[in-house]
Short mmCIF file of C-alpha atoms in Angstrom, two decimals:
data_model
loop_
_atom_site.label_atom_id
_atom_site.label_comp_id
_atom_site.label_asym_id
_atom_site.label_seq_id
_atom_site.Cartn_x
_atom_site.Cartn_y
_atom_site.Cartn_z
CA MET S 1 -134.59 -92.29 11.40
CA GLU S 2 -137.21 -94.46 12.71
CA VAL S 3 -136.32 -94.11 16.10
CA ASP S 4 -139.51 -95.15 18.05
CA ARG S 5 -139.30 -95.48 21.77
CA ALA S 6 -138.25 -98.96 21.64
CA VAL S 7 -135.26 -98.12 19.48
CA PHE S 8 -134.39 -95.33 21.60
CA TYR S 9 -134.04 -97.21 24.66
CA ALA S 10 -132.23 -99.89 22.66
CA ILE S 11 -129.74 -97.24 21.27
CA ALA S 12 -129.71 -95.60 24.57
CA SER S 13 -128.37 -98.86 26.12
CA ARG S 14 -126.17 -99.63 23.46
CA GLY S 15 -124.84 -96.08 23.64
CA TRP S 16 -124.40 -95.70 27.17
CA GLN S 17 -122.21 -98.91 26.72
CA PHE S 18 -120.15 -97.18 24.08
CA LEU S 19 -119.89 -93.89 25.95
CA ALA S 20 -119.20 -95.25 29.18
CA GLY S 21 -116.66 -97.86 27.78
CA PRO S 22 -113.95 -95.30 27.69
CA ILE S 23 -114.37 -94.79 31.31
CA THR S 24 -114.23 -98.60 32.11
CA ILE S 25 -111.46 -99.12 29.55
CA LEU S 26 -109.18 -96.14 31.74
CA MET S 27 -110.17 -98.01 35.01
CA ILE S 28 -109.08 -101.30 33.53
CA ALA S 29 -105.81 -100.18 32.07
CA SER S 30 -105.35 -98.36 35.39
CA TYR S 31 -106.16 -100.77 38.06
CA PHE S 32 -105.76 -104.01 36.02
CA THR S 33 -102.75 -106.01 34.99
CA LYS S 34 -102.57 -106.87 31.32
CA GLU S 35 -102.98 -110.61 32.42
CA VAL S 36 -106.19 -109.88 34.31
CA GLN S 37 -107.49 -107.91 31.62
CA GLY S 38 -107.06 -110.88 29.62
CA TYR S 39 -108.80 -113.08 31.95
CA PHE S 40 -111.73 -110.71 32.52
CA TYR S 41 -112.47 -110.44 28.69
CA THR S 42 -111.96 -114.17 28.11
CA PHE S 43 -114.67 -114.72 30.99
CA GLY S 44 -117.15 -113.28 28.81
CA GLY S 45 -116.00 -115.42 25.60
CA VAL S 46 -116.65 -118.74 27.76
CA VAL S 47 -119.69 -117.69 29.13
CA ALA S 48 -121.00 -116.99 25.59
CA LEU S 49 -121.13 -120.60 25.14
CA GLN S 50 -125.05 -120.36 26.41
CA MET S 51 -125.38 -119.99 22.60
CA PHE S 52 -124.98 -123.49 22.29
CA PHE S 53 -127.80 -124.14 24.82
CA GLU S 54 -130.22 -121.53 23.49
CA LEU S 55 -131.21 -123.76 20.87
CA GLY S 56 -133.35 -121.36 18.70
CA PHE S 57 -135.66 -120.71 21.67
CA PRO S 58 -135.43 -116.99 21.83
CA GLN S 59 -136.23 -116.29 18.15
CA VAL S 60 -139.13 -119.15 18.40
CA ILE S 61 -140.67 -117.59 21.49
CA ILE S 62 -140.73 -114.05 19.89
CA ASN S 63 -142.30 -115.00 16.69
CA PHE S 64 -145.07 -117.41 18.15
CA ALA S 65 -145.92 -115.22 20.96
CA SER S 66 -146.14 -112.12 18.40
CA HIS S 67 -148.71 -114.29 16.28
CA GLU S 68 -150.63 -115.11 19.34
CA TRP S 69 -150.56 -111.32 20.80
CA GLY S 70 -152.12 -110.15 17.78
CA LYS S 71 -155.76 -111.32 19.37
CA LEU S 72 -154.60 -110.11 22.75
CA ALA S 73 -153.65 -106.78 24.88
CA LEU S 74 -152.48 -105.63 28.05
CA ALA S 75 -155.27 -104.31 30.37
CA ASP S 76 -154.76 -101.01 32.45
CA ASP S 77 -154.17 -103.30 35.59
CA GLY S 78 -151.36 -105.50 34.01
CA SER S 79 -153.44 -108.38 33.42
CA ILE S 80 -153.93 -109.76 29.76
CA GLU S 81 -157.25 -109.59 28.15
CA GLY S 82 -158.81 -110.75 24.65
CA ASP S 83 -159.14 -114.15 22.90
CA ALA S 84 -159.17 -116.80 25.28
CA ASP S 85 -157.78 -119.39 22.93
CA ALA S 86 -154.97 -117.10 22.02
CA LEU S 87 -153.99 -116.73 25.71
CA SER S 88 -154.09 -120.59 26.23
CA ARG S 89 -151.73 -120.97 23.38
CA LEU S 90 -149.38 -118.29 24.79
CA SER S 91 -149.54 -119.64 28.13
CA SER S 92 -148.31 -123.30 26.86
CA LEU S 93 -145.72 -121.91 24.92
CA PHE S 94 -144.10 -119.49 27.82
CA ARG S 95 -144.75 -122.78 30.35
CA ALA S 96 -142.75 -125.05 27.87
CA SER S 97 -140.43 -122.71 27.57
CA MET S 98 -139.73 -122.07 31.21
CA ILE S 99 -139.38 -125.73 31.60
CA CYS S 100 -136.93 -126.48 28.87
CA PHE S 101 -134.82 -123.62 29.78
CA ALA S 102 -134.59 -124.81 33.82
CA ALA S 103 -133.71 -128.42 32.26
CA VAL S 104 -131.03 -126.80 30.46
CA THR S 105 -129.63 -124.39 32.80
CA VAL S 106 -128.10 -127.17 34.95
CA VAL S 107 -126.14 -128.42 31.85
CA LEU S 108 -124.89 -125.01 31.25
CA ALA S 109 -123.66 -124.42 34.52
CA LEU S 110 -121.44 -127.40 34.54
CA THR S 111 -120.49 -126.81 30.97
CA ILE S 112 -119.05 -123.29 31.29
CA LEU S 113 -117.76 -124.02 34.70
CA VAL S 114 -115.56 -127.28 33.35
CA VAL S 115 -114.49 -125.56 30.04
CA GLY S 116 -113.27 -122.41 31.59
CA TRP S 117 -111.72 -123.91 34.61
CA ILE S 118 -109.83 -126.40 32.22
CA MET S 119 -108.73 -123.33 30.12
CA PHE S 120 -107.68 -121.00 32.62
CA SER S 121 -105.78 -123.62 34.61
CA ARG S 122 -103.56 -124.43 31.62
CA ASP S 123 -102.54 -120.70 31.18
CA GLU S 124 -99.07 -119.62 32.35
CA HIS S 125 -100.34 -116.96 34.34
CA SER S 126 -102.79 -118.92 36.27
CA ASP S 127 -101.36 -118.91 39.71
CA ALA S 128 -100.49 -115.18 39.46
CA VAL S 129 -104.37 -114.62 38.75
CA ASN S 130 -106.72 -115.01 41.41
CA TRP S 131 -109.64 -116.26 38.92
CA LYS S 132 -110.99 -119.61 40.41
CA ALA S 133 -113.67 -118.17 43.07
CA PRO S 134 -114.70 -115.38 40.91
CA TRP S 135 -115.11 -117.98 37.99
CA ILE S 136 -117.24 -120.39 39.88
CA ALA S 137 -119.60 -117.44 41.20
CA LEU S 138 -120.00 -116.16 37.70
CA SER S 139 -120.75 -119.41 35.89
CA ILE S 140 -123.53 -120.06 38.44
CA LEU S 141 -124.82 -116.64 38.33
CA SER S 142 -124.88 -116.41 34.49
CA ALA S 143 -126.72 -119.72 34.26
CA ILE S 144 -129.46 -118.15 36.75
CA GLY S 145 -129.88 -115.52 34.41
CA PHE S 146 -129.96 -117.73 31.42
CA SER S 147 -132.97 -119.70 33.23
CA LEU S 148 -134.75 -116.48 33.23
CA SER S 149 -134.42 -115.59 29.34
CA PRO S 150 -137.81 -116.77 28.49
CA THR S 151 -139.65 -114.04 30.59
CA LEU S 152 -137.86 -111.16 28.88
CA ILE S 153 -138.05 -112.96 25.35
CA VAL S 154 -142.02 -113.53 25.79
CA LEU S 155 -142.44 -109.92 26.57
CA GLU S 156 -140.76 -109.04 23.66
CA GLY S 157 -143.06 -111.08 21.57
CA CYS S 158 -146.15 -109.54 23.34
CA ASP S 159 -145.11 -106.27 22.01
CA GLN S 160 -143.62 -105.12 25.31
CA VAL S 161 -140.46 -104.26 23.73
CA ARG S 162 -140.18 -100.78 25.04
CA ASN S 163 -140.37 -101.54 28.48
CA VAL S 164 -138.07 -104.40 27.98
CA TYR S 165 -135.33 -102.03 26.43
CA LYS S 166 -136.07 -99.38 28.99
CA MET S 167 -135.40 -101.90 31.49
CA GLN S 168 -132.12 -102.89 29.84
CA PHE S 169 -130.98 -99.58 29.64
CA VAL S 170 -131.38 -98.84 33.38
CA ARG S 171 -129.55 -102.36 33.89
CA ALA S 172 -126.96 -101.09 31.94
CA VAL S 173 -126.39 -97.76 33.94
CA LEU S 174 -126.61 -99.59 37.11
CA GLY S 175 -124.14 -102.35 35.87
CA ASN S 176 -121.31 -99.78 34.61
CA LEU S 177 -122.08 -97.65 37.85
CA ALA S 178 -121.39 -101.10 39.92
CA VAL S 179 -118.32 -101.79 37.75
CA TRP S 180 -116.89 -98.13 38.14
CA VAL S 181 -117.16 -98.57 42.11
CA ALA S 182 -115.79 -102.21 42.25
CA ILE S 183 -112.65 -101.70 40.07
CA PRO S 184 -111.05 -99.06 42.19
CA LEU S 185 -111.55 -101.11 45.28
CA GLY S 186 -109.56 -104.06 44.28
CA ALA S 187 -112.32 -106.19 42.88
CA ALA S 188 -110.36 -107.30 39.84
CA LEU S 189 -112.00 -110.63 38.42
CA TRP S 190 -115.30 -110.19 41.17
CA THR S 191 -116.17 -107.24 38.84
CA PRO S 192 -118.12 -109.36 36.24
CA VAL S 193 -119.55 -111.15 39.27
CA ILE S 194 -121.02 -107.81 40.52
CA ALA S 195 -122.27 -106.75 37.23
CA THR S 196 -124.12 -110.04 36.82
CA VAL S 197 -125.72 -109.53 40.33
CA VAL S 198 -126.72 -106.23 39.27
CA ARG S 199 -128.35 -107.61 36.15
CA LEU S 200 -130.19 -110.11 38.11
CA VAL S 201 -131.57 -107.69 40.46
CA CYS S 202 -133.02 -105.49 37.84
CA GLU S 203 -134.27 -108.13 35.82
CA CYS S 204 -135.94 -109.79 39.00
CA TYR S 205 -137.72 -106.68 40.04
CA PHE S 206 -138.99 -106.42 36.40
CA ILE S 207 -140.47 -109.58 36.02
CA PHE S 208 -142.21 -109.60 39.50
CA VAL S 209 -143.18 -106.18 40.29
CA PRO S 210 -144.61 -104.26 37.07
CA TYR S 211 -145.36 -107.52 35.01
CA ARG S 212 -146.50 -109.83 37.88
CA LYS S 213 -150.11 -110.19 36.84
CA PHE S 214 -148.83 -110.56 33.15
CA PHE S 215 -146.72 -113.73 34.24
CA ARG S 216 -149.57 -114.91 36.43
CA ALA S 217 -151.73 -115.23 33.66
CA VAL S 218 -149.25 -116.71 31.16
CA SER S 219 -148.04 -119.16 33.81
CA SER S 220 -151.39 -120.50 34.50
CA ARG S 221 -152.34 -124.23 33.16
CA PRO S 222 -153.87 -123.59 29.49
CA THR S 223 -157.62 -123.94 29.73
CA GLY S 224 -158.27 -124.18 25.70
CA PRO S 225 -156.16 -125.04 22.61
CA VAL S 226 -152.35 -125.52 23.35
CA LEU S 227 -149.33 -125.13 20.69
CA ASN S 228 -148.09 -128.66 19.90
CA TRP S 229 -144.16 -128.51 20.15
CA ARG S 230 -143.58 -131.20 17.73
CA ARG S 231 -146.04 -130.23 15.21
CA ASP S 232 -146.16 -126.53 15.25
CA ILE S 233 -142.77 -125.28 17.00
CA TRP S 234 -140.27 -128.15 16.59
CA PRO S 235 -139.98 -127.84 12.40
CA PHE S 236 -139.22 -123.97 12.69
CA GLN S 237 -136.74 -124.13 16.09
CA TRP S 238 -134.45 -127.25 15.20
CA ARG S 239 -133.30 -125.18 12.05
CA ILE S 240 -132.73 -122.35 14.27
CA GLY S 241 -131.23 -124.21 16.88
CA PHE S 242 -128.81 -126.35 14.82
CA ARG S 243 -127.77 -123.05 13.09
CA GLY S 244 -127.16 -121.20 16.65
CA LEU S 245 -125.05 -124.29 17.79
CA PHE S 246 -122.53 -123.48 14.87
CA SER S 247 -122.61 -119.83 15.12
CA TYR S 248 -120.53 -119.68 18.38
CA PHE S 249 -117.64 -120.81 16.20
CA SER S 250 -117.67 -117.88 13.83
CA ALA S 251 -117.85 -115.29 16.58
CA SER S 252 -117.65 -116.01 19.92
CA LEU S 253 -115.01 -118.51 19.73
CA MET S 254 -112.40 -115.94 18.92
CA SER S 255 -111.42 -114.61 22.28
CA PRO S 256 -110.60 -117.89 23.84
CA ILE S 257 -108.54 -118.95 20.59
CA VAL S 258 -106.49 -115.82 21.41
CA PHE S 259 -106.25 -116.57 24.71
CA VAL S 260 -104.94 -120.17 24.17
CA TYR S 261 -103.17 -119.87 21.12
CA GLN S 262 -101.35 -116.24 21.78
CA ASP S 263 -101.53 -115.24 25.48
CA ALA S 264 -103.77 -113.54 28.14
CA VAL S 265 -102.39 -109.97 27.05
CA ALA S 266 -103.50 -110.37 23.29
CA ALA S 267 -106.81 -111.79 24.68
CA GLY S 268 -107.40 -108.42 26.76
CA GLN S 269 -106.87 -106.47 23.83
CA PHE S 270 -108.98 -108.51 21.59
CA GLY S 271 -111.82 -108.56 24.10
CA LEU S 272 -111.73 -105.08 24.64
CA VAL S 273 -111.96 -104.28 20.86
CA TRP S 274 -114.83 -107.06 20.70
CA GLN S 275 -116.81 -105.55 23.56
CA VAL S 276 -116.85 -102.12 21.85
CA LEU S 277 -117.74 -103.63 18.53
CA ASN S 278 -120.45 -105.63 20.13
CA ALA S 279 -122.24 -102.45 21.72
CA ILE S 280 -122.33 -100.98 18.22
CA TYR S 281 -123.80 -103.95 16.87
CA GLY S 282 -126.21 -104.30 19.54
CA ALA S 283 -127.27 -100.76 18.97
CA CYS S 284 -127.58 -100.82 15.28
CA GLY S 285 -129.55 -104.42 15.50
CA ALA S 286 -131.99 -102.55 17.48
CA TRP S 287 -133.53 -100.95 14.61
CA VAL S 288 -134.93 -104.38 13.28
CA ARG S 289 -135.17 -106.66 16.32
CA THR S 290 -137.43 -104.28 17.93
CA ARG S 291 -140.00 -104.65 15.02
CA MET S 292 -139.98 -108.27 15.08
CA SER S 293 -143.30 -108.48 17.21
CA LYS S 294 -144.62 -105.86 14.47
CA MET S 295 -143.15 -107.81 11.31
CA GLY S 296 -144.60 -111.20 12.87
CA THR S 297 -148.32 -109.39 13.18
CA LEU S 298 -147.64 -108.12 9.52
CA VAL S 299 -147.11 -111.69 8.15
CA ALA S 300 -149.75 -113.06 10.21
CA LYS S 301 -152.12 -110.44 8.41
CA ARG S 302 -150.62 -110.94 5.05
CA GLU S 303 -149.68 -107.29 4.80
CA PHE S 304 -146.54 -107.86 2.91
CA GLN S 305 -146.25 -104.53 1.46
CA GLU S 306 -146.23 -102.84 4.80
CA LEU S 307 -143.75 -105.41 5.90
CA ASP S 308 -141.17 -104.86 3.26
CA ARG S 309 -141.84 -100.84 3.33
CA MET S 310 -140.77 -101.11 7.21
CA PHE S 311 -137.88 -103.61 6.87
CA TYR S 312 -136.20 -101.99 3.93
CA ARG S 313 -136.10 -98.42 5.57
CA VAL S 314 -135.06 -99.68 9.13
CA SER S 315 -132.68 -101.78 7.85
CA THR S 316 -130.97 -99.23 5.62
CA ILE S 317 -130.88 -96.72 8.59
CA GLY S 318 -129.21 -99.53 10.76
CA LEU S 319 -126.45 -100.37 8.35
CA SER S 320 -125.68 -96.91 7.87
CA VAL S 321 -125.21 -96.11 11.46
CA MET S 322 -123.26 -99.04 11.89
CA VAL S 323 -120.73 -98.35 9.09
CA ALA S 324 -120.41 -94.56 10.21
CA THR S 325 -120.13 -95.85 13.81
CA CYS S 326 -117.53 -98.47 13.17
CA ILE S 327 -115.45 -96.02 10.90
CA THR S 328 -115.61 -93.53 13.87
CA PHE S 329 -114.36 -96.22 16.18
CA VAL S 330 -111.41 -97.28 13.44
CA VAL S 331 -110.15 -93.67 13.37
CA PHE S 332 -109.94 -93.19 17.53
CA ASP S 333 -108.00 -96.72 17.63
CA TRP S 334 -105.76 -95.37 14.83
CA ALA S 335 -105.22 -92.09 16.57
CA LEU S 336 -104.36 -93.69 20.01
CA TYR S 337 -101.17 -95.60 17.87
CA TYR S 338 -100.32 -92.57 15.70
CA PHE S 339 -100.04 -90.31 18.96
CA ASN S 340 -98.33 -93.01 21.02
CA SER S 341 -100.87 -92.94 23.75
CA PRO S 342 -100.03 -95.18 26.89
CA TYR S 343 -103.68 -96.85 26.43
CA ALA S 344 -102.83 -97.74 22.95
CA THR S 345 -101.26 -101.05 23.99
CA ARG S 346 -104.49 -102.20 25.53
CA MET S 347 -106.23 -102.40 22.40
CA LEU S 348 -105.50 -103.91 19.14
CA THR S 349 -103.60 -102.24 16.04
CA PRO S 350 -105.69 -100.60 13.50
CA LEU S 351 -105.15 -103.44 10.86
CA PRO S 352 -107.14 -106.07 12.89
CA THR S 353 -109.56 -103.55 14.46
CA ILE S 354 -110.55 -102.54 10.67
CA CYS S 355 -111.40 -106.35 9.77
CA LEU S 356 -113.29 -106.81 13.16
CA ALA S 357 -115.29 -103.78 12.12
CA PHE S 358 -116.43 -104.55 8.65
CA GLY S 359 -116.60 -108.12 9.34
CA MET S 360 -119.20 -107.17 12.09
CA THR S 361 -120.87 -105.07 9.67
CA ALA S 362 -121.20 -108.27 7.40
CA ALA S 363 -122.91 -109.84 10.22
CA MET S 364 -125.25 -107.21 10.74
CA ALA S 365 -126.39 -107.35 7.31
CA MET S 366 -126.77 -111.19 7.63
CA GLU S 367 -128.67 -110.91 10.83
CA TYR S 368 -131.22 -108.53 9.42
CA GLN S 369 -131.93 -111.08 6.57
CA GLY S 370 -132.43 -113.75 9.07
CA LEU S 371 -134.84 -111.97 11.18
CA TYR S 372 -136.93 -111.18 7.92
CA MET S 373 -137.18 -114.78 7.35
CA HIS S 374 -138.00 -115.58 10.76
CA ALA S 375 -140.81 -113.49 10.88
CA HIS S 376 -142.36 -115.68 8.37
CA GLN S 377 -141.79 -118.54 10.90
CA ARG S 378 -139.40 -119.80 8.36
CA SER S 379 -135.55 -120.53 8.81
CA PRO S 380 -134.22 -122.22 5.67
CA PHE S 381 -131.22 -123.30 3.96
CA LEU S 382 -130.07 -125.09 7.19
CA VAL S 383 -127.23 -127.02 5.69
CA THR S 384 -125.73 -123.77 3.99
CA GLY S 385 -125.91 -122.12 7.23
CA ILE S 386 -124.23 -124.90 8.98
CA ALA S 387 -121.55 -125.14 6.40
CA CYS S 388 -120.90 -121.46 6.54
CA ALA S 389 -120.49 -121.35 10.29
CA THR S 390 -118.20 -124.39 10.45
CA ALA S 391 -116.18 -122.94 7.54
CA SER S 392 -116.00 -119.84 9.56
CA GLY S 393 -115.07 -121.44 12.57
CA LEU S 394 -112.37 -123.75 11.30
CA LEU S 395 -110.72 -120.79 9.49
CA ILE S 396 -110.50 -118.70 12.51
CA TRP S 397 -109.11 -121.52 14.43
CA TRP S 398 -106.49 -122.17 11.85
CA TRP S 399 -105.52 -118.86 11.05
CA GLY S 400 -105.79 -117.89 14.82
CA ALA S 401 -103.33 -120.81 15.73
CA TRP S 402 -100.95 -119.95 13.16
CA PHE S 403 -101.06 -116.08 13.13
CA GLY S 404 -102.61 -115.26 16.35
CA VAL S 405 -105.06 -112.16 16.91
CA LEU S 406 -104.37 -110.77 13.26
CA GLY S 407 -105.22 -114.19 11.77
CA VAL S 408 -108.66 -114.40 13.86
CA ALA S 409 -109.41 -110.90 12.64
CA VAL S 410 -108.59 -111.41 8.89
CA ALA S 411 -110.45 -114.83 8.69
CA PHE S 412 -113.50 -113.33 10.43
CA PHE S 413 -113.42 -110.50 7.65
CA THR S 414 -112.86 -112.98 4.75
CA MET S 415 -115.59 -114.99 5.72
CA ASN S 416 -118.29 -112.54 6.53
CA MET S 417 -117.48 -109.88 3.98
CA LEU S 418 -116.20 -112.10 0.87
CA ILE S 419 -118.11 -115.10 1.31
CA ASN S 420 -121.01 -115.44 3.64
CA LEU S 421 -122.86 -112.01 2.92
CA PRO S 422 -122.69 -112.58 -0.64
CA LEU S 423 -123.92 -116.16 -0.33
CA TRP S 424 -126.72 -115.12 2.01
CA THR S 425 -127.89 -112.18 -0.11
CA TYR S 426 -128.47 -114.48 -2.82
CA LEU S 427 -130.36 -116.82 -0.66
CA TRP S 428 -132.43 -114.26 1.08
CA HIS S 429 -133.68 -112.85 -2.60
CA ARG S 430 -134.47 -116.60 -3.44
CA PHE S 431 -136.42 -117.26 -0.28
CA ARG S 432 -138.76 -114.27 -1.15
CA ARG S 433 -139.21 -115.28 -4.59
CA GLU S 434 -140.41 -118.86 -3.53
CA TYR S 435 -142.44 -117.63 -0.33
CA TYR S 436 -144.58 -115.32 -2.37
CA HIS S 437 -144.72 -117.42 -5.36
CA GLN S 438 -146.29 -120.07 -3.13
CA LEU S 439 -148.57 -117.79 -1.56
CA GLY S 440 -149.52 -116.62 -5.16
CA SER S 441 -148.63 -113.13 -4.09
CA SER S 442 -147.08 -110.45 -6.31
CA GLU S 443 -146.38 -108.24 -3.16
CA ILE S 444 -142.78 -108.77 -3.65
#
């Protein structure tokens, strides 16, 4: 099954969320009104606007850090040892990333605060739901968490994936425990705020205690060669960044669309199902994501046969688990409605759930293909990617406005499974042929 420790902790984190989900769902159904549930899940949809502001940085940092880390290692005392020039370039990458994220954080906080405020204040249930103070707090705390992103990302690029995912597993457990205490105590929409505080505490401890010497080294001023952002990084980053700007429209915009064009109750049903599917997506994506540092190193060493062997094996396993888990969840959703469970009305009916589940499976396959290309420090087919994301967003918006949550789900399935996946599979094969042809390699 190719489950190393990094994959184990990634799956454990998502698996915990998947297993803890029914408990959280039961508590939400017992203590939240349907309207509060709608606000609860739509909060997450608006916070996801941070995808706009990542600008391709996460993938860029991982790939460039992995290439430099091939000449470095973590010493027994937690410091960095190895090639001084590689450390200098890694330091320049980290410092530039922190500066950029700090600048963007302020804009992010204001954007999600204002967008959410406008959206929620126009809802018919706005006066009956206490959402204003929790929303302000969540916007600020989410922006702070965003500003810390480069620290965890650079650790992944420096082959510390196992420890990063271990921390995320602990964070997930503590976050759920905090939620389970907060909901019965009447926290209502303060619940996601409390969960975010737990997340920040875990991340700050992880950064400033076990990895303090690591970050002391990469935070110091470079004493040798540096990465030139305009020459070395920007040609790769701007493609990923532009694609990321538009990817929000093809996925994360769905919950706000349901909230605006249908109602808070439907948004709550959608949000619950979407959260479960995202947990499945994250767990299955770990089979390839946790190998990104290794894949980048293999590309740098031109060990392409080993790269393909690893990629085909782990991607097949990840997709197989994704399909099996999605089918299980769809059957569970169908059973709730078939047996007239009182909790069925807190979830979507089976048809939109099926569409979302298999649309998400197609998205998983496309992400694998994208990660493979990014390991080569390439992000081709920008115009095609933007066109696909824009078309997906417009169709989701159009059908969502006319047909509500069912229109959103069918549009998501139609674009991902019937149009985007076949197109991206063709382009992925084309990329491989052209890349290896340019190298004059037969290792295809």
